[in-house]
PDB file of C-alpha atoms in Angstrom:
ATOM      1  CA  UNK A   1     -39.466   4.745 -23.142  1.00 57.00           C
ATOM      2  CA  UNK A   2     -37.638   1.905 -24.863  1.00 60.00           C
ATOM      3  CA  UNK A   3     -37.428  -1.438 -23.067  1.00 61.00           C
ATOM      4  CA  UNK A   4     -34.162  -3.367 -23.490  1.00 52.00           C
ATOM      5  CA  UNK A   5     -34.232  -6.985 -24.553  1.00 60.00           C
ATOM      6  CA  UNK A   6     -32.398  -9.704 -22.601  1.00 59.00           C
ATOM      7  CA  UNK A   7     -29.271  -9.674 -24.784  1.00 56.00           C
ATOM      8  CA  UNK A   8     -28.976  -5.888 -24.361  1.00 48.00           C
ATOM      9  CA  UNK A   9     -29.385  -6.264 -20.588  1.00 49.00           C
ATOM     10  CA  UNK A  10     -26.702  -8.951 -20.545  1.00 47.00           C
ATOM     11  CA  UNK A  11     -24.360  -6.749 -22.577  1.00 43.00           C
ATOM     12  CA  UNK A  12     -24.866  -3.845 -20.153  1.00 44.00           C
ATOM     13  CA  UNK A  13     -24.308  -6.087 -17.132  1.00 45.00           C
ATOM     14  CA  UNK A  14     -21.071  -7.501 -18.569  1.00 49.00           C
ATOM     15  CA  UNK A  15     -19.858  -4.009 -19.509  1.00 43.00           C
ATOM     16  CA  UNK A  16     -20.555  -2.719 -15.991  1.00 44.00           C
ATOM     17  CA  UNK A  17     -18.755  -5.712 -14.464  1.00 42.00           C
ATOM     18  CA  UNK A  18     -15.684  -5.191 -16.667  1.00 40.00           C
ATOM     19  CA  UNK A  19     -15.535  -1.480 -15.851  1.00 41.00           C
ATOM     20  CA  UNK A  20     -15.706  -2.338 -12.134  1.00 43.00           C
ATOM     21  CA  UNK A  21     -12.937  -4.953 -12.435  1.00 44.00           C
ATOM     22  CA  UNK A  22     -10.695  -2.556 -14.365  1.00 41.00           C
ATOM     23  CA  UNK A  23     -11.323   0.160 -11.774  1.00 41.00           C
ATOM     24  CA  UNK A  24     -10.435  -2.137  -8.855  1.00 44.00           C
ATOM     25  CA  UNK A  25      -7.353  -3.511 -10.604  1.00 51.00           C
ATOM     26  CA  UNK A  26      -6.298   0.043 -11.404  1.00 59.00           C
ATOM     27  CA  UNK A  27      -5.757   0.617  -7.696  1.00 82.00           C
ATOM     28  CA  UNK A  28      -3.147  -2.161  -7.486  1.00 94.00           C
ATOM     29  CA  UNK A  29      -0.745  -1.113 -10.254  1.00 96.00           C
ATOM     30  CA  UNK A  30       2.768   0.178  -9.510  1.00 97.00           C
ATOM     31  CA  UNK A  31       1.694   3.646 -10.632  1.00 97.00           C
ATOM     32  CA  UNK A  32      -1.216   3.611  -8.167  1.00 97.00           C
ATOM     33  CA  UNK A  33       0.990   2.588  -5.230  1.00 98.00           C
ATOM     34  CA  UNK A  34       3.502   5.289  -6.215  1.00 98.00           C
ATOM     35  CA  UNK A  35       0.928   8.044  -6.607  1.00 98.00           C
ATOM     36  CA  UNK A  36      -0.634   7.278  -3.224  1.00 98.00           C
ATOM     37  CA  UNK A  37       2.790   7.354  -1.537  1.00 98.00           C
ATOM     38  CA  UNK A  38       3.977  10.445  -3.376  1.00 98.00           C
ATOM     39  CA  UNK A  39       0.842  12.449  -2.523  1.00 98.00           C
ATOM     40  CA  UNK A  40       1.608  11.959   1.189  1.00 98.00           C
ATOM     41  CA  UNK A  41       5.288  12.763   0.655  1.00 98.00           C
ATOM     42  CA  UNK A  42       4.489  15.967  -1.248  1.00 98.00           C
ATOM     43  CA  UNK A  43       2.283  17.147   1.637  1.00 98.00           C
ATOM     44  CA  UNK A  44       5.366  17.273   3.901  1.00 98.00           C
ATOM     45  CA  UNK A  45       7.822  18.494   1.264  1.00 98.00           C
ATOM     46  CA  UNK A  46       9.647  15.187   0.707  1.00 98.00           C
ATOM     47  CA  UNK A  47      10.752  14.134  -2.768  1.00 98.00           C
ATOM     48  CA  UNK A  48       8.902  11.414  -4.678  1.00 98.00           C
ATOM     49  CA  UNK A  49       9.697   7.721  -4.596  1.00 98.00           C
ATOM     50  CA  UNK A  50      10.382   5.733  -7.749  1.00 98.00           C
ATOM     51  CA  UNK A  51       9.285   2.186  -8.476  1.00 98.00           C
ATOM     52  CA  UNK A  52      12.134  -0.302  -8.267  1.00 98.00           C
ATOM     53  CA  UNK A  53      11.713  -3.743  -9.804  1.00 98.00           C
ATOM     54  CA  UNK A  54      14.233  -5.383  -7.443  1.00 98.00           C
ATOM     55  CA  UNK A  55      12.358  -4.082  -4.391  1.00 98.00           C
ATOM     56  CA  UNK A  56       9.037  -5.058  -6.024  1.00 98.00           C
ATOM     57  CA  UNK A  57      10.335  -8.596  -6.661  1.00 98.00           C
ATOM     58  CA  UNK A  58      11.201  -8.872  -2.972  1.00 98.00           C
ATOM     59  CA  UNK A  59       7.671  -7.699  -2.077  1.00 98.00           C
ATOM     60  CA  UNK A  60       6.082 -10.189  -4.518  1.00 98.00           C
ATOM     61  CA  UNK A  61       8.161 -13.079  -3.165  1.00 98.00           C
ATOM     62  CA  UNK A  62       7.212 -12.283   0.408  1.00 98.00           C
ATOM     63  CA  UNK A  63       3.531 -11.745  -0.416  1.00 98.00           C
ATOM     64  CA  UNK A  64       3.492 -15.135  -2.146  1.00 97.00           C
ATOM     65  CA  UNK A  65       4.973 -16.712   1.008  1.00 97.00           C
ATOM     66  CA  UNK A  66       1.995 -15.344   2.962  1.00 97.00           C
ATOM     67  CA  UNK A  67      -0.585 -16.724   0.483  1.00 96.00           C
ATOM     68  CA  UNK A  68      -1.018 -19.920   2.480  1.00 96.00           C
ATOM     69  CA  UNK A  69      -1.769 -18.307   5.838  1.00 95.00           C
ATOM     70  CA  UNK A  70      -2.182 -14.522   5.343  1.00 95.00           C
ATOM     71  CA  UNK A  71      -0.477 -13.949   8.704  1.00 96.00           C
ATOM     72  CA  UNK A  72       0.420 -10.343   9.547  1.00 96.00           C
ATOM     73  CA  UNK A  73       4.114 -10.999  10.016  1.00 97.00           C
ATOM     74  CA  UNK A  74       6.949  -8.802   8.783  1.00 98.00           C
ATOM     75  CA  UNK A  75       9.554 -10.340   6.495  1.00 98.00           C
ATOM     76  CA  UNK A  76      12.499  -9.012   8.549  1.00 96.00           C
ATOM     77  CA  UNK A  77      14.354  -8.411   5.291  1.00 97.00           C
ATOM     78  CA  UNK A  78      16.751  -5.694   4.173  1.00 98.00           C
ATOM     79  CA  UNK A  79      14.059  -3.119   3.354  1.00 98.00           C
ATOM     80  CA  UNK A  80      11.657  -0.967   5.282  1.00 98.00           C
ATOM     81  CA  UNK A  81       8.219  -2.563   5.190  1.00 98.00           C
ATOM     82  CA  UNK A  82       4.551  -1.810   5.676  1.00 98.00           C
ATOM     83  CA  UNK A  83       2.037  -4.653   5.592  1.00 98.00           C
ATOM     84  CA  UNK A  84      -1.751  -4.683   5.502  1.00 98.00           C
ATOM     85  CA  UNK A  85      -4.397  -7.359   5.798  1.00 97.00           C
ATOM     86  CA  UNK A  86      -8.072  -7.527   5.004  1.00 96.00           C
ATOM     87  CA  UNK A  87     -10.603 -10.240   5.736  1.00 95.00           C
ATOM     88  CA  UNK A  88     -11.982  -9.657   2.251  1.00 89.00           C
ATOM     89  CA  UNK A  89     -10.779  -7.469  -0.549  1.00 91.00           C
ATOM     90  CA  UNK A  90      -8.588  -4.385  -0.165  1.00 96.00           C
ATOM     91  CA  UNK A  91      -6.922  -2.346  -2.874  1.00 97.00           C
ATOM     92  CA  UNK A  92      -3.299  -1.306  -2.742  1.00 97.00           C
ATOM     93  CA  UNK A  93      -4.357   2.334  -2.648  1.00 97.00           C
ATOM     94  CA  UNK A  94      -6.643   1.615   0.329  1.00 97.00           C
ATOM     95  CA  UNK A  95      -3.694   0.054   2.187  1.00 98.00           C
ATOM     96  CA  UNK A  96      -1.495   3.105   1.524  1.00 98.00           C
ATOM     97  CA  UNK A  97      -4.346   5.406   2.556  1.00 98.00           C
ATOM     98  CA  UNK A  98      -4.681   3.439   5.803  1.00 98.00           C
ATOM     99  CA  UNK A  99      -0.970   3.875   6.569  1.00 98.00           C
ATOM    100  CA  UNK A 100      -1.079   7.565   5.674  1.00 98.00           C
ATOM    101  CA  UNK A 101      -4.135   7.912   7.924  1.00 98.00           C
ATOM    102  CA  UNK A 102      -1.800   7.458  10.899  1.00 98.00           C
ATOM    103  CA  UNK A 103      -0.576  11.014  10.237  1.00 98.00           C
ATOM    104  CA  UNK A 104      -3.119  12.323  12.730  1.00 98.00           C
ATOM    105  CA  UNK A 105      -1.470  10.208  15.451  1.00 98.00           C
ATOM    106  CA  UNK A 106       2.054  11.511  14.734  1.00 98.00           C
ATOM    107  CA  UNK A 107       3.465  14.535  16.573  1.00 97.00           C
ATOM    108  CA  UNK A 108       6.349  16.025  14.615  1.00 97.00           C
ATOM    109  CA  UNK A 109       7.639  18.251  17.437  1.00 97.00           C
ATOM    110  CA  UNK A 110       8.247  15.298  19.765  1.00 97.00           C
ATOM    111  CA  UNK A 111       8.720  12.763  16.940  1.00 97.00           C
ATOM    112  CA  UNK A 112       6.344  10.399  18.735  1.00 97.00           C
ATOM    113  CA  UNK A 113       3.011   8.691  18.232  1.00 97.00           C
ATOM    114  CA  UNK A 114      -0.043   9.576  20.286  1.00 97.00           C
ATOM    115  CA  UNK A 115      -0.545   7.450  23.375  1.00 97.00           C
ATOM    116  CA  UNK A 116      -1.597   3.906  22.488  1.00 97.00           C
ATOM    117  CA  UNK A 117      -1.526   4.639  18.744  1.00 97.00           C
ATOM    118  CA  UNK A 118       0.639   3.565  15.814  1.00 96.00           C
ATOM    119  CA  UNK A 119       2.251   5.958  13.389  1.00 98.00           C
ATOM    120  CA  UNK A 120       5.327   4.085  12.140  1.00 98.00           C
ATOM    121  CA  UNK A 121       3.593   3.067   8.914  1.00 98.00           C
ATOM    122  CA  UNK A 122       3.018   6.738   8.143  1.00 98.00           C
ATOM    123  CA  UNK A 123       6.573   7.769   9.002  1.00 98.00           C
ATOM    124  CA  UNK A 124       7.931   5.022   6.733  1.00 98.00           C
ATOM    125  CA  UNK A 125       5.793   6.317   3.845  1.00 98.00           C
ATOM    126  CA  UNK A 126       7.205   9.847   4.251  1.00 98.00           C
ATOM    127  CA  UNK A 127      10.776   8.955   5.323  1.00 98.00           C
ATOM    128  CA  UNK A 128      12.962  11.603   3.652  1.00 98.00           C
ATOM    129  CA  UNK A 129      15.878   9.316   2.715  1.00 97.00           C
ATOM    130  CA  UNK A 130      13.781   6.586   1.123  1.00 98.00           C
ATOM    131  CA  UNK A 131      14.054   6.620  -2.674  1.00 98.00           C
ATOM    132  CA  UNK A 132      12.697   3.304  -3.985  1.00 98.00           C
ATOM    133  CA  UNK A 133       9.397   1.504  -3.582  1.00 98.00           C
ATOM    134  CA  UNK A 134       8.116  -1.951  -4.432  1.00 98.00           C
ATOM    135  CA  UNK A 135       4.708  -3.353  -3.449  1.00 98.00           C
ATOM    136  CA  UNK A 136       2.658  -6.506  -3.946  1.00 98.00           C
ATOM    137  CA  UNK A 137      -0.820  -7.794  -3.220  1.00 98.00           C
ATOM    138  CA  UNK A 138      -2.048 -11.383  -3.009  1.00 97.00           C
ATOM    139  CA  UNK A 139      -5.363 -13.040  -2.413  1.00 96.00           C
ATOM    140  CA  UNK A 140      -4.728 -15.700   0.222  1.00 97.00           C
ATOM    141  CA  UNK A 141      -6.082 -19.225   0.044  1.00 95.00           C
ATOM    142  CA  UNK A 142      -8.577 -18.370   2.799  1.00 95.00           C
ATOM    143  CA  UNK A 143     -10.020 -15.467   0.771  1.00 95.00           C
ATOM    144  CA  UNK A 144      -8.229 -12.762   2.740  1.00 97.00           C
ATOM    145  CA  UNK A 145      -5.938 -10.121   1.222  1.00 97.00           C
ATOM    146  CA  UNK A 146      -2.281  -9.462   2.078  1.00 98.00           C
ATOM    147  CA  UNK A 147      -0.463  -6.337   0.871  1.00 98.00           C
ATOM    148  CA  UNK A 148       3.156  -5.390   1.409  1.00 98.00           C
ATOM    149  CA  UNK A 149       5.212  -2.374   0.415  1.00 98.00           C
ATOM    150  CA  UNK A 150       8.978  -2.298   0.788  1.00 98.00           C
ATOM    151  CA  UNK A 151      11.184   0.782   0.990  1.00 98.00           C
ATOM    152  CA  UNK A 152      14.842   1.339   0.094  1.00 98.00           C
ATOM    153  CA  UNK A 153      16.637   2.627   1.997  1.00 98.00           C
ATOM    154  CA  UNK A 154      14.481   1.834   5.034  1.00 98.00           C
ATOM    155  CA  UNK A 155      13.308   4.456   7.494  1.00 96.00           C
ATOM    156  CA  UNK A 156      12.086   4.686  11.058  1.00 96.00           C
ATOM    157  CA  UNK A 157      15.493   5.009  12.685  1.00 96.00           C
ATOM    158  CA  UNK A 158      15.203   5.672  16.425  1.00 93.00           C
ATOM    159  CA  UNK A 159      15.938   9.281  17.289  1.00 94.00           C
ATOM    160  CA  UNK A 160      15.664  10.522  13.678  1.00 97.00           C
ATOM    161  CA  UNK A 161      12.820  12.605  12.293  1.00 98.00           C
ATOM    162  CA  UNK A 162      11.174  11.326   9.107  1.00 98.00           C
ATOM    163  CA  UNK A 163      11.292  14.705   7.345  1.00 96.00           C
TER     164      UNK A 163
END
């Protein structure tokens, strides 16, 4: 068995670190946000979203506003919106997966959420009339993570079914 020298060990450690960084970053690209959304939409027979740079710019601007405090507060803007927060690191795909995870708390027949549960993030992800998506992620000054996705046109209209 061959023993590696210190420079070979350092090279392997740096290579591993770079692969890990690339993998984590890969879950925050527009394509990754889109794929995570569109998987959930395909499951219920709703057409795919497309990335929209104007909606994404709105998401980036709002995420940057939250950098100083990382407060879970909606922007109250012109788009539908899902937001996520983590005390540490969270990928964009993990945020979308969390929203989609609310599917189990949504009852299609009554178009309601289970008692004392949330499901509006999920219904926004799969809202049939939504066509455009833009998302952003920031690392806040306190080390927390803030993620927002915006949807055009917005969904979650009272009395309407998402799909």
